[in-house]
XYZ file of C-alpha atoms in Angstrom:
671
model
C -76.135 -179.917 87.442
C -77.084 -182.809 85.106
C -74.825 -183.863 82.301
C -77.042 -182.238 79.638
C -76.931 -178.883 81.219
C -73.207 -179.181 81.898
C -72.536 -179.950 78.238
C -74.591 -176.963 77.165
C -72.649 -174.772 79.538
C -69.297 -175.995 78.216
C -70.395 -175.430 74.615
C -71.538 -171.892 75.403
C -68.268 -171.129 77.170
C -66.248 -172.288 74.211
C -68.290 -170.182 71.748
C -67.969 -167.149 73.946
C -64.192 -167.705 74.214
C -63.920 -168.014 70.380
C -66.000 -164.832 69.886
C -63.808 -162.899 72.301
C -60.671 -164.118 70.644
C -62.139 -163.040 67.195
C -62.929 -159.543 68.457
C -59.477 -159.249 69.982
C -57.887 -160.278 66.711
C -59.934 -157.696 64.828
C -58.752 -154.987 67.156
C -55.211 -156.125 66.606
C -55.489 -155.419 62.869
C -57.486 -152.142 63.132
C -56.062 -149.056 64.842
C -57.973 -147.548 67.681
C -59.134 -143.980 67.531
C -56.138 -143.044 69.713
C -53.902 -144.150 66.811
C -55.471 -141.890 64.101
C -55.437 -138.133 63.390
C -56.857 -135.574 60.916
C -55.677 -133.198 58.231
C -57.145 -129.745 57.549
C -56.295 -128.912 53.931
C -56.181 -125.195 53.106
C -56.263 -124.540 49.331
C -54.760 -121.433 47.723
C -55.382 -121.131 43.979
C -53.196 -119.292 41.597
C -55.280 -119.709 38.585
C -57.731 -116.899 37.772
C -56.742 -113.230 37.414
C -55.889 -110.761 34.632
C -53.216 -108.319 33.474
C -51.317 -110.166 30.715
C -51.724 -112.091 27.502
C -54.121 -114.851 28.386
C -55.420 -118.309 27.357
C -59.016 -118.894 26.391
C -59.624 -121.577 29.003
C -61.902 -120.686 31.921
C -59.407 -120.813 34.785
C -61.929 -120.148 37.552
C -62.090 -123.193 39.919
C -65.590 -124.460 40.667
C -64.550 -127.604 42.647
C -61.533 -129.453 44.034
C -60.734 -133.107 44.419
C -58.372 -133.987 47.342
C -56.530 -137.251 47.130
C -54.273 -138.730 49.767
C -51.954 -141.743 50.094
C -50.594 -142.838 53.466
C -48.950 -145.721 55.416
C -49.642 -149.290 54.514
C -51.535 -148.475 51.366
C -54.111 -146.313 53.117
C -55.780 -143.733 50.820
C -58.819 -141.449 50.406
C -60.538 -139.289 47.779
C -62.779 -136.335 48.674
C -64.471 -133.767 46.522
C -65.072 -130.266 47.916
C -66.353 -126.927 46.562
C -64.681 -124.710 49.114
C -61.030 -123.914 49.735
C -60.768 -125.839 53.010
C -61.615 -129.337 54.109
C -60.903 -131.676 57.095
C -60.216 -135.329 56.508
C -60.490 -137.489 59.711
C -59.504 -141.033 60.826
C -56.219 -141.062 58.961
C -53.534 -143.530 60.066
C -50.674 -141.736 61.813
C -47.619 -141.335 59.616
C -46.517 -139.635 56.412
C -49.289 -138.720 53.881
C -48.891 -137.336 50.302
C -51.735 -135.100 49.318
C -52.807 -134.030 45.799
C -55.393 -131.315 45.082
C -56.930 -131.141 41.631
C -58.880 -128.090 40.545
C -61.768 -128.286 38.021
C -63.608 -125.360 36.304
C -67.377 -125.020 36.063
C -67.828 -126.314 32.428
C -70.699 -128.707 31.784
C -68.005 -131.381 31.640
C -65.506 -130.012 34.195
C -62.015 -129.521 32.902
C -58.966 -130.185 35.046
C -57.256 -126.690 35.096
C -54.578 -127.156 37.800
C -53.149 -129.090 40.659
C -50.981 -128.832 43.712
C -49.211 -131.262 46.030
C -48.028 -131.415 49.555
C -46.887 -133.810 52.360
C -47.801 -133.927 55.980
C -47.052 -136.044 59.030
C -50.315 -137.134 60.678
C -50.027 -137.318 64.460
C -52.371 -139.541 66.451
C -55.119 -137.625 68.238
C -54.298 -134.288 66.538
C -55.438 -132.295 63.519
C -52.579 -131.078 61.298
C -52.925 -128.125 58.850
C -51.568 -128.364 55.330
C -51.510 -125.549 52.835
C -51.506 -126.446 49.141
C -51.165 -124.032 46.254
C -52.979 -125.060 43.072
C -51.169 -123.993 39.911
C -51.889 -124.625 36.190
C -50.955 -127.890 34.661
C -47.581 -128.387 32.948
C -47.391 -129.410 29.333
C -47.642 -127.760 25.878
C -50.006 -124.995 24.938
C -50.348 -122.789 21.870
C -49.742 -119.124 21.143
C -51.250 -117.091 18.312
C -50.454 -113.459 17.704
C -51.433 -110.771 15.216
C -50.007 -107.292 14.741
C -51.664 -104.636 12.544
C -51.046 -101.024 11.588
C -52.577 -98.406 9.254
C -52.674 -99.465 5.611
C -50.337 -97.715 3.190
C -48.019 -95.987 5.726
C -45.113 -98.438 5.878
C -43.066 -99.062 2.748
C -41.140 -102.122 4.053
C -42.819 -103.374 7.261
C -41.345 -106.105 9.488
C -42.225 -107.382 12.937
C -39.314 -108.538 15.105
C -40.426 -110.440 18.233
C -39.008 -112.686 20.920
C -40.399 -114.835 23.686
C -38.304 -115.350 26.787
C -39.148 -117.740 29.640
C -39.330 -115.951 32.978
C -37.576 -118.843 34.615
C -34.492 -118.064 32.549
C -33.199 -119.491 29.351
C -32.679 -118.154 25.882
C -35.161 -116.014 24.072
C -36.790 -117.561 21.099
C -37.268 -115.414 17.974
C -40.819 -115.392 16.571
C -40.984 -115.301 12.792
C -44.024 -113.246 11.781
C -45.675 -113.591 8.429
C -46.573 -110.282 6.771
C -50.172 -110.280 5.569
C -50.883 -107.639 2.895
C -49.313 -104.350 3.795
C -50.748 -103.734 7.195
C -50.686 -106.815 9.386
C -48.548 -109.789 10.428
C -49.240 -113.035 12.255
C -47.549 -115.796 14.184
C -48.548 -119.097 15.780
C -46.723 -122.011 17.456
C -46.684 -124.299 20.539
C -44.769 -123.714 23.720
C -44.211 -125.351 27.076
C -46.654 -124.100 29.765
C -45.370 -121.235 31.847
C -44.779 -117.512 31.908
C -42.946 -115.686 29.176
C -41.953 -112.145 28.311
C -43.092 -111.138 24.825
C -41.251 -108.342 23.149
C -42.277 -107.173 19.693
C -40.992 -104.333 17.584
C -42.560 -102.945 14.459
C -40.151 -101.633 11.928
C -40.149 -99.972 8.511
C -37.028 -100.648 6.488
C -35.115 -101.236 9.726
C -36.372 -98.130 11.507
C -38.346 -98.739 14.690
C -41.864 -97.199 14.427
C -43.570 -98.811 17.385
C -43.398 -101.663 19.868
C -44.987 -103.450 22.815
C -43.900 -105.672 25.677
C -46.193 -108.088 27.561
C -46.206 -111.108 29.887
C -47.681 -114.246 28.305
C -49.092 -117.305 30.110
C -49.169 -120.594 28.213
C -51.341 -123.269 29.689
C -51.332 -126.965 28.787
C -53.619 -127.779 25.936
C -54.962 -124.283 25.614
C -54.646 -121.467 23.104
C -53.394 -118.031 24.158
C -54.241 -115.280 21.625
C -53.118 -111.665 21.369
C -53.945 -108.953 18.840
C -51.849 -105.765 18.832
C -53.114 -102.865 16.841
C -51.063 -99.747 16.174
C -53.359 -96.783 15.337
C -50.442 -94.993 13.649
C -46.700 -95.263 13.601
C -43.949 -93.564 15.409
C -42.654 -91.210 12.713
C -41.651 -87.748 13.719
C -44.719 -85.506 13.765
C -47.234 -88.289 14.189
C -48.956 -89.807 17.112
C -49.298 -93.574 17.562
C -51.037 -95.821 19.978
C -51.342 -99.488 20.675
C -54.351 -101.450 21.795
C -54.469 -105.082 22.888
C -57.390 -107.496 22.531
C -57.154 -110.577 24.733
C -59.313 -113.222 26.405
C -59.497 -112.280 30.060
C -58.304 -115.221 32.036
C -54.786 -116.031 33.299
C -52.918 -117.965 35.926
C -52.095 -115.710 38.859
C -50.043 -112.876 37.322
C -48.645 -110.027 39.288
C -50.856 -106.945 39.225
C -48.442 -104.216 38.163
C -48.963 -100.431 38.099
C -46.751 -97.549 36.922
C -46.647 -94.229 38.702
C -44.873 -91.031 37.639
C -45.799 -91.264 34.003
C -47.281 -88.490 31.946
C -49.165 -88.967 28.711
C -47.540 -85.851 27.207
C -44.049 -84.533 27.647
C -41.805 -82.127 25.889
C -38.445 -83.174 24.444
C -35.748 -82.985 27.069
C -38.199 -83.854 29.850
C -37.200 -86.655 32.267
C -39.831 -89.187 33.370
C -39.377 -90.633 36.872
C -41.212 -93.964 36.733
C -41.895 -96.454 39.548
C -43.420 -99.930 39.060
C -45.441 -101.407 41.983
C -46.719 -104.949 42.410
C -49.875 -104.880 44.511
C -50.474 -108.608 44.995
C -46.967 -109.928 45.805
C -46.304 -112.091 48.870
C -44.189 -110.367 51.459
C -41.373 -112.874 51.047
C -41.245 -112.782 47.220
C -38.175 -111.412 45.507
C -39.233 -109.525 42.344
C -37.134 -108.743 39.321
C -38.028 -105.951 36.850
C -37.324 -105.183 33.155
C -38.215 -101.963 31.358
C -38.913 -101.740 27.623
C -39.454 -98.903 25.165
C -41.260 -99.786 21.956
C -40.544 -103.428 22.771
C -36.782 -102.957 23.190
C -35.217 -103.937 26.475
C -33.565 -100.897 28.127
C -31.379 -102.917 30.480
C -32.973 -101.470 33.627
C -33.675 -104.025 36.351
C -34.841 -101.814 39.262
C -38.423 -100.955 40.153
C -37.728 -97.276 39.417
C -36.381 -95.652 36.267
C -35.595 -92.123 35.196
C -35.930 -91.842 31.447
C -36.935 -89.843 28.442
C -34.677 -86.800 28.308
C -33.109 -87.770 24.959
C -36.171 -88.881 23.116
C -37.183 -87.316 19.764
C -40.643 -86.139 18.902
C -43.071 -89.088 18.555
C -45.012 -91.755 20.422
C -43.354 -94.182 22.875
C -44.792 -97.284 24.440
C -43.183 -97.866 27.900
C -43.669 -101.271 29.516
C -42.393 -102.901 32.694
C -42.381 -106.612 33.351
C -42.302 -107.907 36.939
C -41.108 -111.496 37.496
C -40.838 -113.605 40.625
C -37.424 -114.988 41.505
C -38.415 -118.511 40.608
C -40.241 -117.406 37.477
C -43.618 -118.801 38.539
C -45.331 -115.441 38.644
C -45.149 -112.524 36.282
C -47.104 -109.461 35.195
C -46.697 -106.401 33.052
C -48.054 -102.875 32.679
C -47.529 -100.199 30.103
C -48.148 -96.506 29.413
C -48.081 -94.522 26.252
C -46.127 -91.320 26.130
C -46.485 -88.638 23.437
C -43.280 -86.658 23.130
C -43.753 -83.202 21.634
C -41.109 -80.764 20.609
C -40.607 -77.132 21.486
C -39.859 -75.844 18.067
C -40.581 -72.513 16.452
C -41.733 -71.098 19.782
C -44.593 -73.582 19.952
C -45.215 -77.220 20.969
C -45.157 -79.486 17.946
C -45.681 -83.135 17.277
C -49.435 -83.374 17.773
C -52.065 -82.278 15.299
C -54.435 -80.190 17.313
C -58.032 -81.156 17.681
C -59.906 -77.859 18.051
C -63.586 -76.914 18.253
C -62.982 -73.301 17.413
C -64.230 -72.143 20.881
C -62.703 -68.762 21.697
C -62.325 -67.515 25.283
C -60.326 -64.704 26.906
C -57.274 -65.804 28.869
C -55.934 -62.393 29.994
C -56.485 -58.729 29.473
C -59.277 -56.352 30.483
C -59.664 -54.828 27.081
C -58.501 -51.440 28.316
C -55.223 -50.237 26.990
C -52.794 -49.933 29.820
C -50.203 -51.662 31.949
C -51.315 -53.768 34.932
C -50.072 -57.146 36.157
C -52.677 -59.460 37.648
C -54.821 -62.555 37.162
C -56.654 -62.955 33.834
C -58.918 -59.977 33.021
C -57.477 -57.932 35.880
C -54.304 -57.489 33.745
C -53.920 -54.831 31.128
C -51.869 -54.797 27.866
C -51.111 -52.170 25.240
C -51.263 -53.630 21.744
C -49.799 -57.052 22.469
C -48.183 -58.207 19.241
C -45.944 -61.299 19.436
C -46.510 -64.509 21.520
C -44.668 -67.687 22.189
C -44.782 -70.607 24.698
C -42.672 -73.229 26.421
C -45.765 -75.363 27.051
C -46.408 -74.105 30.562
C -46.155 -70.356 30.139
C -46.904 -67.835 27.442
C -44.479 -64.944 26.716
C -45.894 -61.793 25.133
C -44.207 -58.914 23.381
C -46.393 -56.175 24.807
C -45.549 -53.721 22.046
C -46.621 -50.274 23.120
C -45.791 -50.961 26.822
C -42.205 -51.779 25.633
C -42.075 -54.817 27.936
C -42.049 -58.587 27.833
C -44.806 -60.224 29.820
C -45.214 -63.819 31.109
C -48.581 -65.623 31.503
C -48.801 -68.740 33.552
C -51.244 -70.768 31.493
C -52.789 -72.758 34.369
C -53.554 -69.692 36.503
C -53.752 -66.857 33.879
C -51.414 -64.815 36.064
C -49.610 -61.983 34.173
C -46.219 -60.731 35.290
C -43.444 -58.634 33.774
C -40.100 -60.311 33.215
C -38.176 -57.631 31.262
C -38.462 -53.994 30.103
C -39.639 -50.769 31.634
C -42.826 -49.048 30.572
C -41.849 -45.910 32.485
C -38.844 -45.015 30.343
C -40.984 -44.461 27.204
C -40.243 -44.927 23.579
C -36.916 -44.856 21.909
C -34.814 -46.464 24.650
C -32.209 -49.156 24.250
C -30.488 -50.726 27.292
C -29.306 -54.200 28.135
C -29.766 -55.240 31.724
C -31.693 -57.436 34.102
C -35.472 -57.327 34.244
C -36.846 -53.767 34.394
C -33.376 -52.300 33.923
C -33.572 -53.317 30.296
C -35.321 -51.315 27.629
C -37.101 -52.196 24.383
C -38.629 -50.036 21.627
C -41.881 -51.470 20.276
C -40.826 -55.173 20.487
C -42.867 -56.928 17.809
C -42.063 -60.596 17.917
C -40.841 -63.242 20.340
C -39.806 -66.912 20.370
C -38.218 -69.357 22.767
C -36.088 -72.488 23.010
C -37.316 -73.164 26.530
C -34.263 -71.602 28.246
C -34.075 -68.242 26.498
C -36.389 -65.852 24.896
C -35.438 -64.124 21.619
C -37.069 -60.827 20.873
C -37.372 -58.990 17.598
C -36.961 -55.509 19.093
C -38.553 -53.852 16.137
C -37.859 -50.241 16.381
C -34.462 -50.735 17.915
C -33.598 -52.896 14.862
C -31.981 -55.494 17.088
C -32.461 -59.086 18.112
C -32.378 -59.397 21.912
C -31.890 -62.377 24.147
C -33.487 -62.898 27.551
C -32.434 -65.681 29.983
C -35.737 -66.855 31.320
C -34.399 -67.932 34.697
C -32.762 -64.546 35.533
C -34.416 -61.986 33.266
C -31.016 -60.953 31.952
C -31.280 -59.111 28.589
C -28.467 -58.893 26.087
C -28.153 -58.030 22.385
C -27.446 -60.898 20.022
C -27.324 -58.998 16.733
C -28.157 -55.683 15.068
C -27.399 -52.068 15.503
C -28.714 -49.038 13.485
C -31.417 -49.315 10.862
C -30.179 -50.657 7.551
C -29.317 -53.853 5.721
C -26.048 -55.637 6.272
C -24.946 -59.230 6.924
C -22.322 -59.683 9.603
C -21.720 -60.777 13.200
C -23.335 -59.166 16.164
C -23.516 -55.342 15.934
C -21.988 -55.449 12.484
C -25.282 -56.680 11.144
C -28.221 -54.458 10.350
C -31.994 -54.910 10.257
C -34.863 -52.678 9.278
C -37.860 -53.233 11.618
C -37.676 -56.950 12.197
C -41.169 -58.109 13.026
C -41.081 -61.941 12.946
C -38.710 -64.434 14.628
C -38.573 -68.180 15.190
C -35.909 -70.806 16.172
C -35.017 -74.388 15.566
C -32.862 -74.393 18.708
C -29.594 -73.739 16.822
C -30.452 -70.810 14.587
C -32.836 -67.912 14.643
C -34.787 -66.887 11.502
C -36.000 -63.307 11.221
C -38.658 -61.755 9.024
C -36.867 -58.471 8.245
C -39.897 -56.398 7.429
C -38.659 -53.328 5.528
C -35.750 -55.253 4.036
C -38.196 -57.766 2.525
C -35.794 -60.553 3.426
C -35.543 -63.614 5.653
C -32.402 -63.515 7.733
C -30.616 -66.294 9.608
C -28.712 -65.867 12.858
C -26.414 -68.508 14.333
C -27.288 -68.337 18.017
C -23.841 -69.373 19.269
C -21.955 -66.688 17.291
C -24.444 -63.965 16.455
C -23.531 -64.322 12.724
C -26.221 -62.937 10.448
C -26.772 -64.021 6.791
C -29.576 -63.678 4.296
C -31.434 -66.837 3.535
C -33.942 -65.547 0.971
C -35.413 -62.423 -0.477
C -34.137 -59.243 -2.153
C -36.126 -56.241 -3.188
C -39.848 -56.094 -2.476
C -42.174 -57.852 -4.862
C -43.561 -61.267 -5.376
C -41.495 -64.110 -6.851
C -40.818 -67.755 -5.995
C -37.293 -68.920 -6.381
C -34.167 -69.813 -4.461
C -32.324 -67.431 -2.142
C -32.094 -63.892 -3.435
C -34.102 -64.820 -6.574
C -37.247 -64.904 -4.329
C -39.142 -61.789 -3.468
C -41.357 -60.839 -0.427
C -43.468 -57.797 0.278
C -43.266 -56.860 3.928
C -42.931 -60.311 5.558
C -44.407 -60.058 9.032
C -43.968 -63.367 10.791
C -42.205 -66.655 10.504
C -42.338 -70.158 12.019
C -40.614 -73.489 11.429
C -41.110 -77.241 11.702
C -37.363 -77.812 11.725
C -37.178 -78.621 8.006
C -39.051 -75.714 6.471
C -39.822 -72.140 7.275
C -43.300 -70.662 6.795
C -43.608 -66.934 6.245
C -46.645 -64.674 6.558
C -45.918 -62.490 3.459
C -48.257 -59.728 4.570
C -48.597 -57.368 1.662
C -48.521 -60.239 -0.851
C -51.379 -61.749 1.101
C -49.689 -65.154 0.904
C -48.189 -67.840 3.001
C -44.810 -68.801 1.689
C -42.611 -71.873 2.314
C -38.804 -71.937 2.480
C -36.793 -75.148 2.451
C -34.104 -74.331 5.091
C -31.367 -76.459 3.567
C -31.633 -74.837 0.054
C -33.407 -71.517 0.467
C -35.961 -72.510 -2.103
C -39.118 -70.343 -1.748
C -42.587 -71.444 -2.942
C -46.126 -70.279 -2.325
C -48.188 -72.560 -0.102
C -51.471 -70.643 -0.102
C -53.028 -67.314 -0.914
C -53.260 -64.987 -3.924
C -54.765 -61.463 -4.051
C -56.138 -59.843 -0.910
C -59.563 -60.829 0.146
C -61.246 -63.551 2.122
C -61.850 -67.058 0.794
C -61.317 -70.578 1.957
C -59.927 -72.984 -0.569
C -56.830 -74.906 -1.602
C -53.537 -73.213 -2.420
C -53.936 -70.085 -4.544
C -57.752 -70.451 -4.452
C -57.601 -69.195 -0.852
C -57.374 -65.505 0.058
C -55.874 -63.643 3.011
C -55.808 -59.986 3.979
C -52.498 -58.893 5.493
C -51.693 -62.041 7.523
C -49.294 -61.164 10.389
C -49.034 -64.247 12.576
C -48.080 -67.855 12.082
C -47.580 -71.056 14.157
C -47.654 -74.714 13.481
C -48.293 -78.030 15.281
C -46.138 -79.846 12.679
C -49.086 -80.923 10.639
C -51.053 -77.728 10.199
C -50.293 -74.051 9.976
C -52.486 -71.609 11.929
C -52.602 -68.063 10.568
C -53.659 -64.832 12.294
C -55.290 -63.294 9.228
C -55.045 -59.815 10.687
C -57.184 -57.652 8.526
C -59.777 -60.332 8.067
C -59.976 -60.639 11.876
C -59.918 -64.375 11.604
C -57.829 -67.379 12.558
C -57.272 -69.642 9.575
C -55.963 -73.223 9.315
C -53.804 -74.682 6.512
C -53.206 -78.344 6.173
C -49.505 -78.365 5.179
C -49.725 -81.532 3.073
C -52.641 -80.328 0.926
C -52.548 -76.501 1.250
C -56.270 -76.616 2.119
C -57.255 -73.383 3.907
C -60.282 -73.223 6.234
C -61.479 -70.749 8.859
C -61.273 -71.821 12.498
C -62.636 -68.793 14.297
C -63.516 -65.164 13.842
C -65.779 -62.997 11.595
C -66.085 -59.282 11.581
C -64.047 -56.814 13.565
C -65.001 -56.680 17.256
C -64.670 -58.454 20.536
C -66.830 -61.491 21.369
C -66.020 -64.857 22.884
C -67.742 -67.718 21.219
C -67.308 -70.602 18.806
C -66.230 -70.354 15.150
C -67.791 -67.358 13.350
C -69.594 -66.273 16.529
C -66.228 -65.094 17.931
C -64.741 -61.707 17.067
C -61.132 -60.408 16.962
C -59.679 -57.000 16.346
C -56.400 -57.215 14.420
C -55.075 -60.520 15.730
C -51.222 -60.740 15.222
C -49.174 -63.200 17.253
C -50.234 -66.835 17.556
C -48.785 -69.937 19.236
C -49.794 -73.365 20.604
C -48.999 -75.380 23.704
C -49.933 -78.640 21.949
C -53.525 -78.460 23.107
C -54.889 -75.016 22.435
C -53.980 -71.972 20.387
C -53.219 -68.572 21.949
C -53.679 -65.340 20.039
C -52.426 -61.867 20.735
C -55.534 -59.911 19.931
C -53.749 -56.706 19.399
C -56.406 -53.975 19.149
C -58.547 -55.684 21.771
C -55.564 -55.579 24.177
C -56.242 -59.195 25.113
C -54.791 -62.666 24.960
C -57.389 -65.086 23.567
C -57.479 -68.896 23.755
C -58.897 -71.139 21.077
C -59.900 -74.722 22.193
């Protein structure tokens, strides 16, 4: 080898050595593949759902940005549209991961984030689950509450907002706008809250609502609560909520066991269920009535037995143990009262359609279903909401009709003994003599045993019949058998007392149920006169009903409907004048021997017997209209297309009217 070639060789060798040393140094500073690992990020979002009071921001994620920081300043940023992603070639060691969620706006808005940590292992893929939740910070809340104009004399809205994570409730000071609305607005820290609001009139609760509220950073949550009417006795109210439907992962809560309509004294057995809770989550509950916390923390609640007539909004709030999830649900319950032998508290909405519930039309005595049963001049009728009870006059028995099935059975009296008998006893061992009227308090029946001149009591559960008051025909106040009646034909009860239309005595009598003491509330000799107590006059009063404050009397031969204030005995004329047939207001209306009355608390319904019609009177205005019926006969149909033949007793179950169509020997239903 010559010197030139040797020199070239040495130079090449040196260059090769330097290159190898450089490559070796590069590998020293860069990890090999066997020193890196991967992360599989699984994203769970708790951003978009419904079922509470909600912000206006679109909380539906359209994309995610995953950011990571690791050992020695290593980092990455990756944008994804799905809920999982794998990031490879990460230096082994501890990594902090942030996931940011963006909505689908033209300029995407950051709507939430989540964080997590993971130890990357060389040569392996680790899984990391991250839950994305809404951003922390301040958001805004705006609320409005409205109610019917002119119904509240001194309205106020009391409300509070309580963090689900614990802490003190903050009172919300609403501003009354005009006479039928109120508003509130303020800022709050992002999170879940329980909103409780109560509408009052002069300090008396007339309605309320409870809800869960989600406040989101930088966003406005709005709610509008509208009460269709207020919770005064005898009225029905409701509440509707208008919201923007987007919320951060609330619980989805449902209530079972609720009924939209119950009778006073009924117990509701309610259960709240959360359908989208994680198995490991501990859930706390709170129950509210008209926005007032009831102090019940379990998922189940038995309630309602002591509520008065009216509308109640029942809400339940479900909250996670850490307060990061919440949800609410509500039901409206109308509580009606069994009063006057009818269901009251709801103004009936009737079409006037008449059908036959029971009775073949042939005079006789047969138990059975619907038209397979037979009656003999059924006269009085009452209900407990589930069943009808009929004074089947010329059969001398008391019948029961199950409304849902139309099944007719006998609960007391004996048609085989004939007329003129009087015996106390159980079921068919008891005897009546032309029983003309009947009422109930839900536990007992009270019968005006007309031709026996006695007031009888029947325990519904056992059929046991006893005599509460009365003896021989006559007129005498007194207790039990010391009192006398003369053909009592109408009877009603407020649950404490009975009130009797004492037909031939032309008087309205009062009986204290607990003692049997009989006194005279109003009336004297026959005639027509308004006045107080014995200064008033009636002419063969046939039936009577009550709304708890007043009595209403079918003053048959005066062809008028009279009103008696119970507390004073003051008698006035509500509607009617001379006999005839005319719709109109007050004395402009005409009746012809009305013999039956009932009320829903807002309206009176009259069996206008000799006109063969069912009439309606709006109590507040005395306006009289005809609901159904025309000439004498028997026809099912609507309004004037229907026919009755001497309708007498009448009652309501809160939905329909039921009429004892006496001369047709049928029980009719008006829808």
